[in-house]
């Protein structure tokens, strides 16, 4: 995942450099090229590809929060189970 992002960033940087160094090019054009071809697509790509990792981390944090002091998982909801009677 990171190799593709690094390669795309390099290509976008080279495109911006070519725009800046061209006789008809401007620094503003190079900046726009870098933003529209480099930073914005890479940011979106990294966000989308990072979704499974964020989901795993969130689930691990929730599981850790549910554990009690003894290290046992917290009891799940009692849906579908009969209520326990107390004898007097």
mmCIF file with all atom_site columns, C-alpha atoms in Angstrom:
data_model
loop_
_atom_site.group_PDB
_atom_site.id
_atom_site.type_symbol
_atom_site.label_atom_id
_atom_site.label_alt_id
_atom_site.label_comp_id
_atom_site.label_asym_id
_atom_site.label_entity_id
_atom_site.label_seq_id
_atom_site.pdbx_PDB_ins_code
_atom_site.Cartn_x
_atom_site.Cartn_y
_atom_site.Cartn_z
_atom_site.occupancy
_atom_site.B_iso_or_equiv
_atom_site.pdbx_formal_charge
_atom_site.auth_seq_id
_atom_site.auth_comp_id
_atom_site.auth_asym_id
_atom_site.auth_atom_id
_atom_site.pdbx_PDB_model_num
ATOM 1  C CA . UNK A 1 1  ? 0.000   0.000   0.000   1.00 0.00 ? 1  UNK A CA 1
ATOM 2  C CA . UNK A 1 2  ? 2.724   2.456   0.924   1.00 0.00 ? 2  UNK A CA 1
ATOM 3  C CA . UNK A 1 3  ? 4.851   1.623   -2.105  1.00 0.00 ? 3  UNK A CA 1
ATOM 4  C CA . UNK A 1 4  ? 2.092   2.716   -4.482  1.00 0.00 ? 4  UNK A CA 1
ATOM 5  C CA . UNK A 1 5  ? 1.513   5.885   -2.452  1.00 0.00 ? 5  UNK A CA 1
ATOM 6  C CA . UNK A 1 6  ? 5.219   6.754   -2.485  1.00 0.00 ? 6  UNK A CA 1
ATOM 7  C CA . UNK A 1 7  ? 5.454   6.133   -6.233  1.00 0.00 ? 7  UNK A CA 1
ATOM 8  C CA . UNK A 1 8  ? 2.355   8.246   -6.929  1.00 0.00 ? 8  UNK A CA 1
ATOM 9  C CA . UNK A 1 9  ? 3.734   11.032  -4.735  1.00 0.00 ? 9  UNK A CA 1
ATOM 10 C CA . UNK A 1 10 ? 7.016   10.940  -6.652  1.00 0.00 ? 10 UNK A CA 1
ATOM 11 C CA . UNK A 1 11 ? 5.222   11.161  -9.999  1.00 0.00 ? 11 UNK A CA 1
ATOM 12 C CA . UNK A 1 12 ? 3.059   14.073  -8.797  1.00 0.00 ? 12 UNK A CA 1
ATOM 13 C CA . UNK A 1 13 ? 6.144   15.859  -7.454  1.00 0.00 ? 13 UNK A CA 1
ATOM 14 C CA . UNK A 1 14 ? 7.944   15.420  -10.785 1.00 0.00 ? 14 UNK A CA 1
ATOM 15 C CA . UNK A 1 15 ? 4.872   16.751  -12.626 1.00 0.00 ? 15 UNK A CA 1
ATOM 16 C CA . UNK A 1 16 ? 4.860   19.817  -10.373 1.00 0.00 ? 16 UNK A CA 1
ATOM 17 C CA . UNK A 1 17 ? 8.600   20.335  -10.887 1.00 0.00 ? 17 UNK A CA 1
ATOM 18 C CA . UNK A 1 18 ? 8.165   20.126  -14.664 1.00 0.00 ? 18 UNK A CA 1
ATOM 19 C CA . UNK A 1 19 ? 5.336   22.661  -14.444 1.00 0.00 ? 19 UNK A CA 1
ATOM 20 C CA . UNK A 1 20 ? 7.438   25.051  -12.351 1.00 0.00 ? 20 UNK A CA 1
ATOM 21 C CA . UNK A 1 21 ? 10.550  24.786  -14.539 1.00 0.00 ? 21 UNK A CA 1
ATOM 22 C CA . UNK A 1 22 ? 8.727   25.009  -17.857 1.00 0.00 ? 22 UNK A CA 1
ATOM 23 C CA . UNK A 1 23 ? 9.055   28.356  -19.717 1.00 0.00 ? 23 UNK A CA 1
ATOM 24 C CA . UNK A 1 24 ? 5.241   28.589  -19.906 1.00 0.00 ? 24 UNK A CA 1
ATOM 25 C CA . UNK A 1 25 ? 4.719   27.203  -16.377 1.00 0.00 ? 25 UNK A CA 1
ATOM 26 C CA . UNK A 1 26 ? 4.183   29.073  -13.124 1.00 0.00 ? 26 UNK A CA 1
ATOM 27 C CA . UNK A 1 27 ? 4.742   28.314  -9.475  1.00 0.00 ? 27 UNK A CA 1
ATOM 28 C CA . UNK A 1 28 ? 1.007   28.599  -8.897  1.00 0.00 ? 28 UNK A CA 1
ATOM 29 C CA . UNK A 1 29 ? 0.422   26.011  -11.628 1.00 0.00 ? 29 UNK A CA 1
ATOM 30 C CA . UNK A 1 30 ? 2.975   23.735  -9.982  1.00 0.00 ? 30 UNK A CA 1
ATOM 31 C CA . UNK A 1 31 ? 1.227   24.146  -6.625  1.00 0.00 ? 31 UNK A CA 1
ATOM 32 C CA . UNK A 1 32 ? -2.180  23.351  -8.129  1.00 0.00 ? 32 UNK A CA 1
ATOM 33 C CA . UNK A 1 33 ? -0.709  20.340  -9.950  1.00 0.00 ? 33 UNK A CA 1
ATOM 34 C CA . UNK A 1 34 ? 0.831   19.048  -6.742  1.00 0.00 ? 34 UNK A CA 1
ATOM 35 C CA . UNK A 1 35 ? -2.408  19.490  -4.786  1.00 0.00 ? 35 UNK A CA 1
ATOM 36 C CA . UNK A 1 36 ? -4.826  18.115  -7.401  1.00 0.00 ? 36 UNK A CA 1
ATOM 37 C CA . UNK A 1 37 ? -2.658  15.242  -8.643  1.00 0.00 ? 37 UNK A CA 1
ATOM 38 C CA . UNK A 1 38 ? -0.753  14.447  -5.482  1.00 0.00 ? 38 UNK A CA 1
ATOM 39 C CA . UNK A 1 39 ? -1.965  15.466  -2.052  1.00 0.00 ? 39 UNK A CA 1
ATOM 40 C CA . UNK A 1 40 ? -5.740  15.208  -2.467  1.00 0.00 ? 40 UNK A CA 1
ATOM 41 C CA . UNK A 1 41 ? -5.841  11.813  -4.261  1.00 0.00 ? 41 UNK A CA 1
ATOM 42 C CA . UNK A 1 42 ? -3.206  10.359  -1.934  1.00 0.00 ? 42 UNK A CA 1
ATOM 43 C CA . UNK A 1 43 ? -5.061  11.580  1.133   1.00 0.00 ? 43 UNK A CA 1
ATOM 44 C CA . UNK A 1 44 ? -8.292  10.032  -0.098  1.00 0.00 ? 44 UNK A CA 1
ATOM 45 C CA . UNK A 1 45 ? -6.566  6.774   -1.047  1.00 0.00 ? 45 UNK A CA 1
ATOM 46 C CA . UNK A 1 46 ? -4.795  6.456   2.296   1.00 0.00 ? 46 UNK A CA 1
ATOM 47 C CA . UNK A 1 47 ? -8.040  7.193   4.160   1.00 0.00 ? 47 UNK A CA 1
ATOM 48 C CA . UNK A 1 48 ? -9.981  4.550   2.226   1.00 0.00 ? 48 UNK A CA 1
ATOM 49 C CA . UNK A 1 49 ? -7.248  1.916   2.474   1.00 0.00 ? 49 UNK A CA 1
ATOM 50 C CA . UNK A 1 50 ? -6.807  2.614   6.192   1.00 0.00 ? 50 UNK A CA 1
ATOM 51 C CA . UNK A 1 51 ? -10.457 1.866   6.992   1.00 0.00 ? 51 UNK A CA 1
ATOM 52 C CA . UNK A 1 52 ? -9.963  -1.846  7.875   1.00 0.00 ? 52 UNK A CA 1
ATOM 53 C CA . UNK A 1 53 ? -7.127  -0.983  10.252  1.00 0.00 ? 53 UNK A CA 1
ATOM 54 C CA . UNK A 1 54 ? -9.182  1.690   11.997  1.00 0.00 ? 54 UNK A CA 1
ATOM 55 C CA . UNK A 1 55 ? -12.060 -0.771  12.330  1.00 0.00 ? 55 UNK A CA 1
ATOM 56 C CA . UNK A 1 56 ? -9.793  -3.422  13.882  1.00 0.00 ? 56 UNK A CA 1
ATOM 57 C CA . UNK A 1 57 ? -8.331  -0.878  16.323  1.00 0.00 ? 57 UNK A CA 1
ATOM 58 C CA . UNK A 1 58 ? -11.800 0.347   17.331  1.00 0.00 ? 58 UNK A CA 1
ATOM 59 C CA . UNK A 1 59 ? -12.986 -3.224  17.952  1.00 0.00 ? 59 UNK A CA 1
ATOM 60 C CA . UNK A 1 60 ? -9.870  -4.010  19.986  1.00 0.00 ? 60 UNK A CA 1
ATOM 61 C CA . UNK A 1 61 ? -10.387 -0.874  22.084  1.00 0.00 ? 61 UNK A CA 1
ATOM 62 C CA . UNK A 1 62 ? -14.027 -1.781  22.685  1.00 0.00 ? 62 UNK A CA 1
ATOM 63 C CA . UNK A 1 63 ? -13.058 -5.318  23.703  1.00 0.00 ? 63 UNK A CA 1
ATOM 64 C CA . UNK A 1 64 ? -10.411 -3.996  26.084  1.00 0.00 ? 64 UNK A CA 1
ATOM 65 C CA . UNK A 1 65 ? -12.953 -1.617  27.634  1.00 0.00 ? 65 UNK A CA 1
ATOM 66 C CA . UNK A 1 66 ? -15.399 -4.490  28.198  1.00 0.00 ? 66 UNK A CA 1
ATOM 67 C CA . UNK A 1 67 ? -12.963 -6.607  30.144  1.00 0.00 ? 67 UNK A CA 1
ATOM 68 C CA . UNK A 1 68 ? -13.357 -6.538  33.911  1.00 0.00 ? 68 UNK A CA 1
ATOM 69 C CA . UNK A 1 69 ? -10.563 -6.366  36.480  1.00 0.00 ? 69 UNK A CA 1
ATOM 70 C CA . UNK A 1 70 ? -10.082 -10.150 36.474  1.00 0.00 ? 70 UNK A CA 1
ATOM 71 C CA . UNK A 1 71 ? -9.397  -10.259 32.771  1.00 0.00 ? 71 UNK A CA 1
ATOM 72 C CA . UNK A 1 72 ? -12.658 -12.006 31.932  1.00 0.00 ? 72 UNK A CA 1
ATOM 73 C CA . UNK A 1 73 ? -14.919 -10.705 29.205  1.00 0.00 ? 73 UNK A CA 1
ATOM 74 C CA . UNK A 1 74 ? -17.966 -8.812  30.387  1.00 0.00 ? 74 UNK A CA 1
ATOM 75 C CA . UNK A 1 75 ? -21.212 -10.794 30.230  1.00 0.00 ? 75 UNK A CA 1
ATOM 76 C CA . UNK A 1 76 ? -23.168 -10.307 27.053  1.00 0.00 ? 76 UNK A CA 1
ATOM 77 C CA . UNK A 1 77 ? -26.745 -9.110  27.024  1.00 0.00 ? 77 UNK A CA 1
ATOM 78 C CA . UNK A 1 78 ? -29.254 -11.582 28.392  1.00 0.00 ? 78 UNK A CA 1
ATOM 79 C CA . UNK A 1 79 ? -31.554 -11.388 25.392  1.00 0.00 ? 79 UNK A CA 1
ATOM 80 C CA . UNK A 1 80 ? -33.324 -14.646 24.775  1.00 0.00 ? 80 UNK A CA 1
ATOM 81 C CA . UNK A 1 81 ? -32.337 -16.154 28.133  1.00 0.00 ? 81 UNK A CA 1
ATOM 82 C CA . UNK A 1 82 ? -34.771 -16.990 30.906  1.00 0.00 ? 82 UNK A CA 1
ATOM 83 C CA . UNK A 1 83 ? -34.567 -14.819 34.001  1.00 0.00 ? 83 UNK A CA 1
ATOM 84 C CA . UNK A 1 84 ? -32.876 -16.430 37.007  1.00 0.00 ? 84 UNK A CA 1
ATOM 85 C CA . UNK A 1 85 ? -35.108 -16.961 40.044  1.00 0.00 ? 85 UNK A CA 1
ATOM 86 C CA . UNK A 1 86 ? -33.891 -16.183 43.518  1.00 0.00 ? 86 UNK A CA 1
ATOM 87 C CA . UNK A 1 87 ? -34.878 -18.578 46.291  1.00 0.00 ? 87 UNK A CA 1
ATOM 88 C CA . UNK A 1 88 ? -35.829 -17.084 49.640  1.00 0.00 ? 88 UNK A CA 1
#
